[in-house]
CSV table of C-alpha atoms in Angstrom, one decimal:
chain,number,residue,atom,x,y,z
A,876,UNK,CA,28.3,22.5,-19.3
A,877,UNK,CA,24.8,22.0,-18.2
A,878,UNK,CA,24.0,18.8,-16.6
A,879,UNK,CA,22.7,16.9,-20.0
A,880,UNK,CA,25.8,18.6,-22.3
A,881,UNK,CA,27.6,16.3,-19.9
A,882,UNK,CA,26.1,14.2,-20.2
A,883,UNK,CA,25.6,14.3,-24.0
A,884,UNK,CA,29.4,14.3,-23.1
A,885,UNK,CA,29.8,11.0,-21.1
A,886,UNK,CA,27.1,9.3,-23.9
A,887,UNK,CA,29.5,10.1,-27.0
A,888,UNK,CA,32.0,8.6,-25.4
A,889,UNK,CA,30.9,5.7,-24.0
A,890,UNK,CA,29.5,5.1,-27.8
A,891,UNK,CA,31.9,5.8,-30.2
A,892,UNK,CA,33.6,2.6,-30.9
A,893,UNK,CA,30.1,1.8,-31.8
A,894,UNK,CA,27.5,2.0,-34.4
A,895,UNK,CA,24.3,4.2,-34.2
A,896,UNK,CA,21.0,3.4,-34.2
A,897,UNK,CA,21.1,2.1,-30.8
A,898,UNK,CA,19.8,2.8,-27.6
A,899,UNK,CA,21.3,3.1,-23.9
A,900,UNK,CA,20.4,2.1,-20.1
A,901,UNK,CA,22.4,4.7,-16.6
A,902,UNK,CA,22.8,2.7,-14.8
A,903,UNK,CA,23.7,5.5,-12.1
A,904,UNK,CA,21.1,7.3,-13.4
A,905,UNK,CA,18.6,3.9,-13.4
A,906,UNK,CA,20.0,2.6,-9.7
A,907,UNK,CA,18.9,6.5,-8.7
A,908,UNK,CA,15.3,6.2,-9.4
A,909,UNK,CA,15.2,2.6,-8.1
A,910,UNK,CA,16.5,4.4,-4.6
A,911,UNK,CA,13.2,7.2,-5.2
A,912,UNK,CA,10.9,4.8,-6.0
A,913,UNK,CA,12.2,2.3,-2.9
A,914,UNK,CA,11.7,5.6,-1.1
A,915,UNK,CA,8.4,6.7,-1.9
A,916,UNK,CA,7.2,4.0,-0.8
A,917,UNK,CA,7.5,4.5,3.2
A,918,UNK,CA,8.5,0.9,3.0
A,919,UNK,CA,6.2,-1.2,1.6
A,920,UNK,CA,7.4,-4.0,-0.9
A,921,UNK,CA,7.7,-2.9,-5.2
A,922,UNK,CA,6.4,-4.8,-7.6
A,923,UNK,CA,8.1,-4.3,-10.6
A,924,UNK,CA,6.1,-4.3,-14.1
A,925,UNK,CA,7.8,-5.7,-16.6
A,926,UNK,CA,6.4,-4.2,-19.3
A,927,UNK,CA,8.1,-0.8,-17.9
A,928,UNK,CA,11.6,-2.9,-18.7
A,929,UNK,CA,11.7,-5.8,-21.1
A,930,UNK,CA,14.9,-7.0,-20.5
A,931,UNK,CA,15.5,-10.2,-17.6
A,932,UNK,CA,19.3,-8.3,-16.7
A,933,UNK,CA,17.5,-5.4,-15.5
A,934,UNK,CA,14.6,-6.7,-13.8
A,935,UNK,CA,17.7,-9.0,-12.3
A,936,UNK,CA,19.9,-6.1,-10.8
A,937,UNK,CA,15.7,-4.8,-9.8
A,938,UNK,CA,14.7,-7.3,-7.7
A,939,UNK,CA,18.1,-7.4,-5.4
A,940,UNK,CA,17.5,-4.7,-4.0
A,941,UNK,CA,17.0,-3.9,-0.9
A,942,UNK,CA,12.5,-2.6,-1.1
A,943,UNK,CA,11.4,-4.7,-4.0
A,944,UNK,CA,9.8,-8.1,-4.4
A,945,UNK,CA,8.7,-9.4,-7.1
A,946,UNK,CA,7.2,-9.2,-10.9
A,947,UNK,CA,4.1,-7.8,-12.5
A,948,UNK,CA,3.8,-9.6,-16.1
A,949,UNK,CA,2.1,-7.9,-19.4
A,950,UNK,CA,1.6,-11.7,-21.2
A,951,UNK,CA,0.5,-15.8,-19.7
A,952,UNK,CA,3.9,-16.1,-22.4
A,953,UNK,CA,6.0,-14.4,-20.5
A,954,UNK,CA,4.9,-15.1,-16.7
A,955,UNK,CA,5.7,-18.8,-17.4
A,956,UNK,CA,9.2,-17.9,-19.5
A,957,UNK,CA,10.2,-15.4,-16.5
A,958,UNK,CA,8.7,-18.4,-14.2
A,959,UNK,CA,10.5,-20.6,-16.3
A,960,UNK,CA,13.9,-19.2,-15.9
A,961,UNK,CA,14.2,-18.8,-12.0
A,962,UNK,CA,12.1,-15.6,-11.0
A,963,UNK,CA,10.0,-17.2,-8.3
A,964,UNK,CA,7.0,-14.6,-7.7
A,965,UNK,CA,5.4,-13.8,-10.9
A,966,UNK,CA,1.2,-12.2,-10.9
A,967,UNK,CA,0.2,-11.1,-13.9
A,968,UNK,CA,-1.5,-8.3,-14.2
A,969,UNK,CA,-4.2,-8.8,-17.3
A,970,UNK,CA,-6.2,-11.5,-18.5
A,971,UNK,CA,-5.6,-14.2,-20.4
A,972,UNK,CA,-7.1,-16.3,-23.2
A,973,UNK,CA,-3.7,-18.6,-23.7
A,974,UNK,CA,-5.2,-22.1,-23.6
A,975,UNK,CA,-2.1,-23.6,-24.1
A,976,UNK,CA,-0.4,-21.7,-21.7
A,977,UNK,CA,-3.0,-22.4,-19.6
A,978,UNK,CA,-2.4,-26.2,-19.8
A,979,UNK,CA,1.8,-26.0,-18.7
A,980,UNK,CA,0.3,-24.2,-16.2
A,981,UNK,CA,-1.9,-26.2,-14.6
A,982,UNK,CA,0.6,-29.2,-15.3
A,983,UNK,CA,3.9,-28.1,-13.9
A,984,UNK,CA,3.6,-27.3,-9.9
A,985,UNK,CA,6.7,-24.7,-10.5
A,986,UNK,CA,4.7,-22.8,-12.6
A,987,UNK,CA,1.9,-22.5,-10.8
A,988,UNK,CA,3.5,-21.6,-7.3
A,989,UNK,CA,5.2,-19.1,-9.1
A,990,UNK,CA,2.7,-16.9,-11.2
A,991,UNK,CA,-0.6,-16.1,-10.7
A,992,UNK,CA,-2.8,-14.5,-12.7
A,993,UNK,CA,-5.7,-12.1,-12.8
A,994,UNK,CA,-9.9,-12.5,-13.3
A,995,UNK,CA,-13.1,-10.1,-12.8
A,996,UNK,CA,-15.7,-12.5,-14.8
A,997,UNK,CA,-16.4,-16.2,-14.0
A,998,UNK,CA,-16.0,-17.0,-17.9
A,999,UNK,CA,-12.4,-16.6,-17.4
A,1000,UNK,CA,-12.6,-19.2,-15.0
A,1001,UNK,CA,-13.9,-20.9,-17.4
A,1002,UNK,CA,-11.5,-20.7,-20.2
A,1003,UNK,CA,-8.8,-21.8,-17.8
A,1004,UNK,CA,-10.9,-25.4,-16.8
A,1005,UNK,CA,-11.5,-25.3,-20.3
A,1006,UNK,CA,-7.9,-25.1,-21.0
A,1007,UNK,CA,-6.3,-27.5,-18.7
A,1008,UNK,CA,-5.5,-30.6,-20.4
A,1009,UNK,CA,-5.5,-33.2,-17.6
A,1010,UNK,CA,-3.4,-30.5,-15.4
A,1011,UNK,CA,-4.9,-31.0,-12.4
A,1012,UNK,CA,-2.2,-27.8,-10.6
A,1013,UNK,CA,-4.4,-24.9,-8.1
A,1014,UNK,CA,-3.5,-21.6,-10.3
A,1015,UNK,CA,-3.1,-18.8,-8.2
A,1016,UNK,CA,-5.6,-16.0,-8.9
A,1017,UNK,CA,-5.5,-12.2,-8.6
A,1018,UNK,CA,-8.8,-10.4,-8.1
A,1019,UNK,CA,-9.2,-6.5,-10.3
A,1020,UNK,CA,-10.7,-3.7,-8.6
A,1021,UNK,CA,-12.0,-0.5,-11.0
A,1022,UNK,CA,-9.9,2.3,-9.8
A,1023,UNK,CA,-12.2,4.9,-12.2
A,1024,UNK,CA,-13.8,8.1,-10.2
A,1025,UNK,CA,-17.2,7.6,-11.5
A,1026,UNK,CA,-19.3,10.9,-11.0
A,1027,UNK,CA,-23.0,12.1,-11.3
A,1028,UNK,CA,-24.7,9.1,-10.7
A,1029,UNK,CA,-21.8,7.4,-12.8
A,1030,UNK,CA,-22.2,9.3,-16.2
A,1031,UNK,CA,-18.7,10.7,-16.1
A,1032,UNK,CA,-16.1,8.4,-15.8
A,1033,UNK,CA,-12.7,9.3,-15.0
A,1034,UNK,CA,-10.3,5.5,-16.2
A,1035,UNK,CA,-9.9,3.5,-18.2
A,1036,UNK,CA,-12.1,0.7,-19.1
A,1037,UNK,CA,-10.2,-1.8,-17.1
A,1038,UNK,CA,-12.3,-4.5,-14.8
A,1039,UNK,CA,-16.2,-4.8,-14.6
A,1040,UNK,CA,-15.7,-4.6,-10.9
A,1041,UNK,CA,-16.4,-1.5,-9.4
A,1042,UNK,CA,-18.4,-1.9,-5.8
A,1043,UNK,CA,-16.7,-3.8,-2.6
A,1044,UNK,CA,-19.8,-6.4,-3.6
A,1045,UNK,CA,-18.7,-7.4,-7.1
A,1046,UNK,CA,-15.5,-8.0,-6.0
A,1047,UNK,CA,-16.5,-10.3,-2.7
A,1048,UNK,CA,-18.8,-11.8,-4.9
A,1049,UNK,CA,-16.4,-12.8,-7.2
A,1050,UNK,CA,-14.4,-13.6,-4.5
A,1051,UNK,CA,-16.9,-16.5,-4.0
A,1052,UNK,CA,-17.1,-17.8,-7.4
A,1053,UNK,CA,-13.9,-18.5,-7.3
A,1054,UNK,CA,-14.0,-20.0,-3.7
A,1055,UNK,CA,-16.8,-22.3,-4.9
A,1056,UNK,CA,-14.9,-23.5,-8.3
A,1057,UNK,CA,-12.2,-26.3,-7.4
A,1058,UNK,CA,-8.6,-25.3,-8.5
A,1059,UNK,CA,-8.7,-22.3,-8.0
A,1060,UNK,CA,-7.4,-19.9,-4.7
A,1061,UNK,CA,-7.3,-16.3,-5.2
A,1062,UNK,CA,-4.4,-14.4,-3.1
A,1063,UNK,CA,-4.5,-11.0,-3.8
A,1064,UNK,CA,-6.5,-7.9,-5.4
A,1065,UNK,CA,-5.0,-5.3,-7.3
A,1066,UNK,CA,-6.4,-2.0,-8.3
A,1067,UNK,CA,-3.9,0.4,-11.2
A,1068,UNK,CA,-5.3,4.0,-10.8
A,1069,UNK,CA,-3.4,5.1,-13.4
A,1070,UNK,CA,-5.7,8.1,-14.2
A,1071,UNK,CA,-3.5,8.9,-10.4
A,1072,UNK,CA,-0.2,7.3,-11.3
A,1073,UNK,CA,-0.3,7.4,-15.4
A,1074,UNK,CA,-1.3,11.0,-16.0
A,1075,UNK,CA,0.8,14.0,-15.3
A,1076,UNK,CA,-0.4,16.7,-13.9
A,1077,UNK,CA,2.0,19.3,-14.8
A,1078,UNK,CA,1.2,20.4,-18.2
A,1079,UNK,CA,4.3,22.2,-19.4
A,1080,UNK,CA,1.7,25.6,-21.4
A,1081,UNK,CA,-0.7,24.6,-20.2
A,1082,UNK,CA,-1.5,25.6,-16.4
A,1083,UNK,CA,-6.3,25.9,-16.4
A,1084,UNK,CA,-6.3,21.3,-17.3
A,1085,UNK,CA,-3.0,20.8,-15.7
A,1086,UNK,CA,-4.8,22.6,-12.6
A,1087,UNK,CA,-8.2,19.9,-13.5
A,1088,UNK,CA,-5.9,17.8,-13.2
A,1089,UNK,CA,-5.1,18.6,-9.8
A,1090,UNK,CA,-8.0,18.3,-8.9
A,1091,UNK,CA,-9.3,15.4,-10.7
A,1092,UNK,CA,-6.9,13.5,-8.5
A,1093,UNK,CA,-6.7,14.7,-5.3
A,1094,UNK,CA,-11.2,14.4,-6.0
A,1095,UNK,CA,-9.8,10.6,-7.0
A,1096,UNK,CA,-7.1,9.8,-4.9
A,1097,UNK,CA,-9.7,9.7,-1.8
A,1098,UNK,CA,-12.2,8.4,-3.6
A,1099,UNK,CA,-10.6,5.5,-4.4
A,1100,UNK,CA,-8.9,4.7,-0.7
A,1101,UNK,CA,-11.8,4.8,0.9
A,1102,UNK,CA,-13.4,1.8,-2.1
A,1103,UNK,CA,-10.4,0.4,-0.9
A,1104,UNK,CA,-9.9,-0.3,1.9
A,1105,UNK,CA,-14.0,-1.3,2.1
A,1106,UNK,CA,-13.6,-4.4,-0.9
A,1107,UNK,CA,-10.3,-5.1,1.3
A,1108,UNK,CA,-11.9,-6.4,4.0
A,1109,UNK,CA,-15.3,-7.3,2.4
A,1110,UNK,CA,-12.8,-9.9,0.4
A,1111,UNK,CA,-10.8,-10.9,4.1
A,1112,UNK,CA,-15.1,-11.6,5.4
A,1113,UNK,CA,-14.3,-14.6,2.2
A,1114,UNK,CA,-11.2,-14.6,1.8
A,1115,UNK,CA,-9.3,-14.8,5.8
A,1116,UNK,CA,-5.2,-15.4,4.5
A,1117,UNK,CA,-5.1,-12.9,1.4
A,1118,UNK,CA,-1.6,-12.8,0.9
A,1119,UNK,CA,-1.6,-9.2,-0.7
A,1120,UNK,CA,-3.5,-6.1,-2.0
A,1121,UNK,CA,-1.7,-4.7,-5.2
A,1122,UNK,CA,-2.3,-1.2,-6.3
A,1123,UNK,CA,-0.5,2.3,-7.1
A,1124,UNK,CA,2.3,2.9,-10.1
A,1125,UNK,CA,5.0,5.4,-10.4
A,1126,UNK,CA,3.3,8.7,-10.3
A,1127,UNK,CA,1.4,7.9,-7.4
A,1128,UNK,CA,3.6,5.4,-5.3
A,1129,UNK,CA,3.8,8.4,-1.8
A,1130,UNK,CA,0.2,8.3,-2.0
A,1131,UNK,CA,-1.2,4.5,-2.6
A,1132,UNK,CA,2.1,3.4,-0.4
A,1133,UNK,CA,0.0,6.0,2.9
A,1134,UNK,CA,-3.2,3.9,1.7
A,1135,UNK,CA,-3.5,0.9,5.7
A,1136,UNK,CA,-5.4,-1.7,3.0
A,1137,UNK,CA,-2.5,-1.7,0.0
A,1138,UNK,CA,0.3,-4.4,1.0
A,1139,UNK,CA,2.6,-3.2,-1.7
A,1140,UNK,CA,3.8,-0.7,-5.1
A,1141,UNK,CA,3.2,-2.0,-8.5
A,1142,UNK,CA,5.7,0.3,-10.9
A,1143,UNK,CA,8.0,0.1,-13.7
A,1144,UNK,CA,8.3,3.2,-15.4
A,1145,UNK,CA,9.9,5.4,-13.4
A,1146,UNK,CA,13.3,3.2,-13.6
A,1147,UNK,CA,13.3,4.3,-16.6
A,1148,UNK,CA,12.1,7.3,-16.2
A,1149,UNK,CA,10.9,8.9,-19.9
A,1150,UNK,CA,9.4,11.2,-21.7
A,1151,UNK,CA,5.7,11.5,-20.2
A,1152,UNK,CA,6.8,11.8,-16.9
A,1153,UNK,CA,8.4,15.0,-17.0
A,1154,UNK,CA,5.3,16.6,-15.9
A,1155,UNK,CA,4.0,15.5,-12.8
A,1156,UNK,CA,4.5,17.2,-8.8
A,1157,UNK,CA,4.4,14.2,-7.2
A,1158,UNK,CA,8.4,13.2,-7.9
A,1159,UNK,CA,10.7,13.3,-10.4
A,1160,UNK,CA,13.4,11.1,-11.6
A,1161,UNK,CA,16.5,11.2,-13.6
A,1162,UNK,CA,16.1,9.9,-17.6
A,1163,UNK,CA,18.0,6.6,-17.7
A,1164,UNK,CA,16.3,4.8,-21.0
A,1165,UNK,CA,17.5,7.0,-24.2
A,1166,UNK,CA,17.8,5.6,-27.6
A,1167,UNK,CA,20.2,6.9,-30.4
A,1168,UNK,CA,20.1,8.1,-34.0
A,1169,UNK,CA,22.8,8.8,-37.2
A,1170,UNK,CA,23.0,11.6,-38.7
A,1171,UNK,CA,22.8,10.8,-42.5
A,1172,UNK,CA,21.8,14.4,-44.2
A,1173,UNK,CA,21.9,18.1,-43.8
A,1174,UNK,CA,19.9,19.0,-46.0
A,1175,UNK,CA,20.3,22.9,-44.8
A,1176,UNK,CA,21.6,25.3,-42.5
A,1177,UNK,CA,19.2,24.6,-39.3
A,1178,UNK,CA,18.8,21.2,-40.2
A,1179,UNK,CA,20.2,17.5,-39.4
A,1180,UNK,CA,18.2,14.2,-40.7
A,1181,UNK,CA,18.9,10.8,-39.1
A,1182,UNK,CA,18.0,8.2,-39.1
A,1183,UNK,CA,14.5,6.8,-38.4
A,1184,UNK,CA,12.6,7.4,-34.9
A,1185,UNK,CA,9.3,7.6,-35.4
A,1186,UNK,CA,8.7,4.6,-32.2
A,1187,UNK,CA,5.9,6.3,-31.2
A,1188,UNK,CA,4.3,4.9,-28.2
A,1189,UNK,CA,0.3,3.4,-27.4
A,1190,UNK,CA,-2.2,4.7,-25.8
A,1191,UNK,CA,-4.5,7.8,-28.1
A,1192,UNK,CA,-2.2,9.2,-30.5
A,1193,UNK,CA,-0.7,12.6,-30.3
A,1194,UNK,CA,2.0,14.7,-30.0
A,1195,UNK,CA,2.4,13.5,-25.9
A,1196,UNK,CA,2.9,9.9,-27.6
A,1197,UNK,CA,5.9,11.0,-29.5
A,1198,UNK,CA,9.9,9.8,-29.4
A,1199,UNK,CA,11.0,14.0,-28.2
A,1200,UNK,CA,15.4,14.7,-29.0
A,1201,UNK,CA,16.9,15.8,-26.3
A,1202,UNK,CA,20.7,15.3,-27.3
A,1203,UNK,CA,22.2,18.0,-28.4
A,1204,UNK,CA,19.1,20.4,-26.5
A,1205,UNK,CA,17.8,22.5,-28.6
A,1206,UNK,CA,16.3,19.9,-31.3
A,1207,UNK,CA,13.1,20.0,-32.4
A,1208,UNK,CA,10.8,17.7,-35.4
A,1209,UNK,CA,9.9,19.7,-38.9
A,1210,UNK,CA,6.5,19.3,-37.7
A,1211,UNK,CA,5.2,18.7,-41.3
A,1212,UNK,CA,7.4,15.5,-41.2
A,1213,UNK,CA,7.5,14.7,-36.9
A,1214,UNK,CA,9.5,11.7,-37.1
A,1215,UNK,CA,10.3,9.1,-39.6
A,1216,UNK,CA,9.6,5.6,-39.8
A,1217,UNK,CA,13.3,6.2,-42.5
A,1218,UNK,CA,13.8,9.2,-42.0
A,1219,UNK,CA,13.2,12.3,-39.2
A,1220,UNK,CA,14.4,15.9,-39.9
A,1221,UNK,CA,15.0,17.8,-37.0
A,1222,UNK,CA,15.0,21.6,-36.8
A,1223,UNK,CA,17.3,24.2,-34.1
A,1224,UNK,CA,20.7,25.9,-34.2
A,1225,UNK,CA,22.3,22.8,-32.6
A,1226,UNK,CA,22.0,21.0,-36.0
A,1227,UNK,CA,24.4,23.9,-37.1
A,1228,UNK,CA,26.9,21.8,-35.3
A,1229,UNK,CA,26.2,17.9,-36.2
A,1230,UNK,CA,27.8,16.5,-38.9
A,1231,UNK,CA,27.6,13.2,-40.7
A,1232,UNK,CA,27.3,10.1,-38.2
A,1233,UNK,CA,26.9,11.5,-35.1
A,1234,UNK,CA,24.5,11.0,-32.9
A,1235,UNK,CA,21.3,12.6,-31.5
A,1236,UNK,CA,19.2,11.1,-28.5
A,1237,UNK,CA,17.0,10.4,-28.3
A,1238,UNK,CA,13.9,10.0,-25.2
A,1239,UNK,CA,10.3,7.1,-26.1
A,1240,UNK,CA,7.6,8.9,-25.0
A,1241,UNK,CA,6.6,5.2,-22.8
A,1242,UNK,CA,9.4,2.7,-21.4
A,1243,UNK,CA,9.9,-0.5,-21.8
A,1244,UNK,CA,8.2,-0.2,-25.1
A,1245,UNK,CA,11.5,1.1,-26.7
A,1246,UNK,CA,12.7,-2.3,-26.1
A,1247,UNK,CA,10.6,-3.4,-29.0
A,1248,UNK,CA,12.5,-1.6,-31.0
A,1249,UNK,CA,16.2,-3.1,-29.7
A,1250,UNK,CA,17.4,-6.1,-29.8
A,1251,UNK,CA,20.5,-4.6,-26.9
A,1252,UNK,CA,20.8,-2.5,-24.0
A,1253,UNK,CA,24.9,-1.5,-23.7
A,1254,UNK,CA,24.6,-0.2,-20.4
A,1255,UNK,CA,27.4,2.3,-19.4
A,1256,UNK,CA,28.5,3.9,-16.0
A,1257,UNK,CA,30.4,6.9,-16.2
A,1258,UNK,CA,31.7,7.5,-19.7
A,1259,UNK,CA,32.3,3.7,-20.1
A,1260,UNK,CA,29.8,0.5,-21.6
A,1261,UNK,CA,30.6,-1.6,-19.1
A,1262,UNK,CA,28.4,-4.4,-20.7
A,1263,UNK,CA,25.4,-4.7,-23.0
A,1264,UNK,CA,22.8,-7.4,-22.2
A,1265,UNK,CA,19.5,-8.3,-24.7
A,1266,UNK,CA,15.7,-6.6,-24.4
A,1267,UNK,CA,13.3,-9.3,-24.7
A,1268,UNK,CA,13.8,-8.1,-28.1
A,1269,UNK,CA,16.9,-9.8,-28.4
A,1270,UNK,CA,16.2,-12.8,-26.6
A,1271,UNK,CA,13.7,-13.7,-29.4
A,1272,UNK,CA,10.6,-12.7,-27.4
A,1273,UNK,CA,8.5,-10.5,-28.8
A,1274,UNK,CA,5.2,-11.4,-26.2
A,1275,UNK,CA,2.8,-8.6,-28.1
């Protein structure tokens, strides 16, 4: 029996009393992945990206481990909710226009001490001030550095379009703007190199593209390491008591941690290890989060149909954004249909061994987005469900 077949047997035994659709987290794999992130971070704390987890119980579990410290959140409403739930170090990784949220933040000393917001434009500061509604708490601010690689004098750009702050001078100027404005304090810098941390460099069947990605990433790492160091020195000249410099992501942990300027690593997807992380040479993890759909039809030889399953991930649309049939091994989509909203036909010889009501296990393309489809996660240890915990959705929280 292969390791994957053994996992399927365990998951089927553990959930035999549960009807699909359902989602699970294999805690043995989850914990092993957490340990691997800490190992690769080389002694620097890992800040957990809540976007990639979306379950308070699992955020608490990983933050109880040595080597993890703080949360990187994705909306202001989520940040405030987490802070009110007892998480005392929440970095909002994206700018917000949530005026009601800013009013709440500025009026509450506990929230203002726990939550750090992201800015990269003076207009964002004006929006926060206009939203204060009498609240006078000092707002903790993090500045975001654009990590994109610019070539040929800027005519070629590689990387996500995030912050407008690219050069050390631009980030330092923004730090001065914040420092001169009452009611704000710069406490950190964040720089997420998504083109390094979030792009696979070993795509099956595409050796030339994979080699080009590796060359690009090596160039990008060198350029960013030098520029990030210059940025931190420039900002510290304005803000000597800077608390943290956050960088990295699951795919670049060890590379980013090697930079002296970086004080902490951001990562989250590496806990669940979705299918997009199958294409990396920098690390390998264990799939920890899966979902199961029930077989509801047997249209013919070598074909079964499962209920639902059309859960595409965000990003540029393409086959790599689709969930992948994982267990039993050997199933694939009908290219004429793909995964559907209500039903999904699956092809392959393993289909002939599946009965009505059997489970087919899938891996989502990305990590936390799976939790937007399910209200609970069944926690598996060995071949038993040892707990069931709510996702954000299960707690009535759908932030985006």
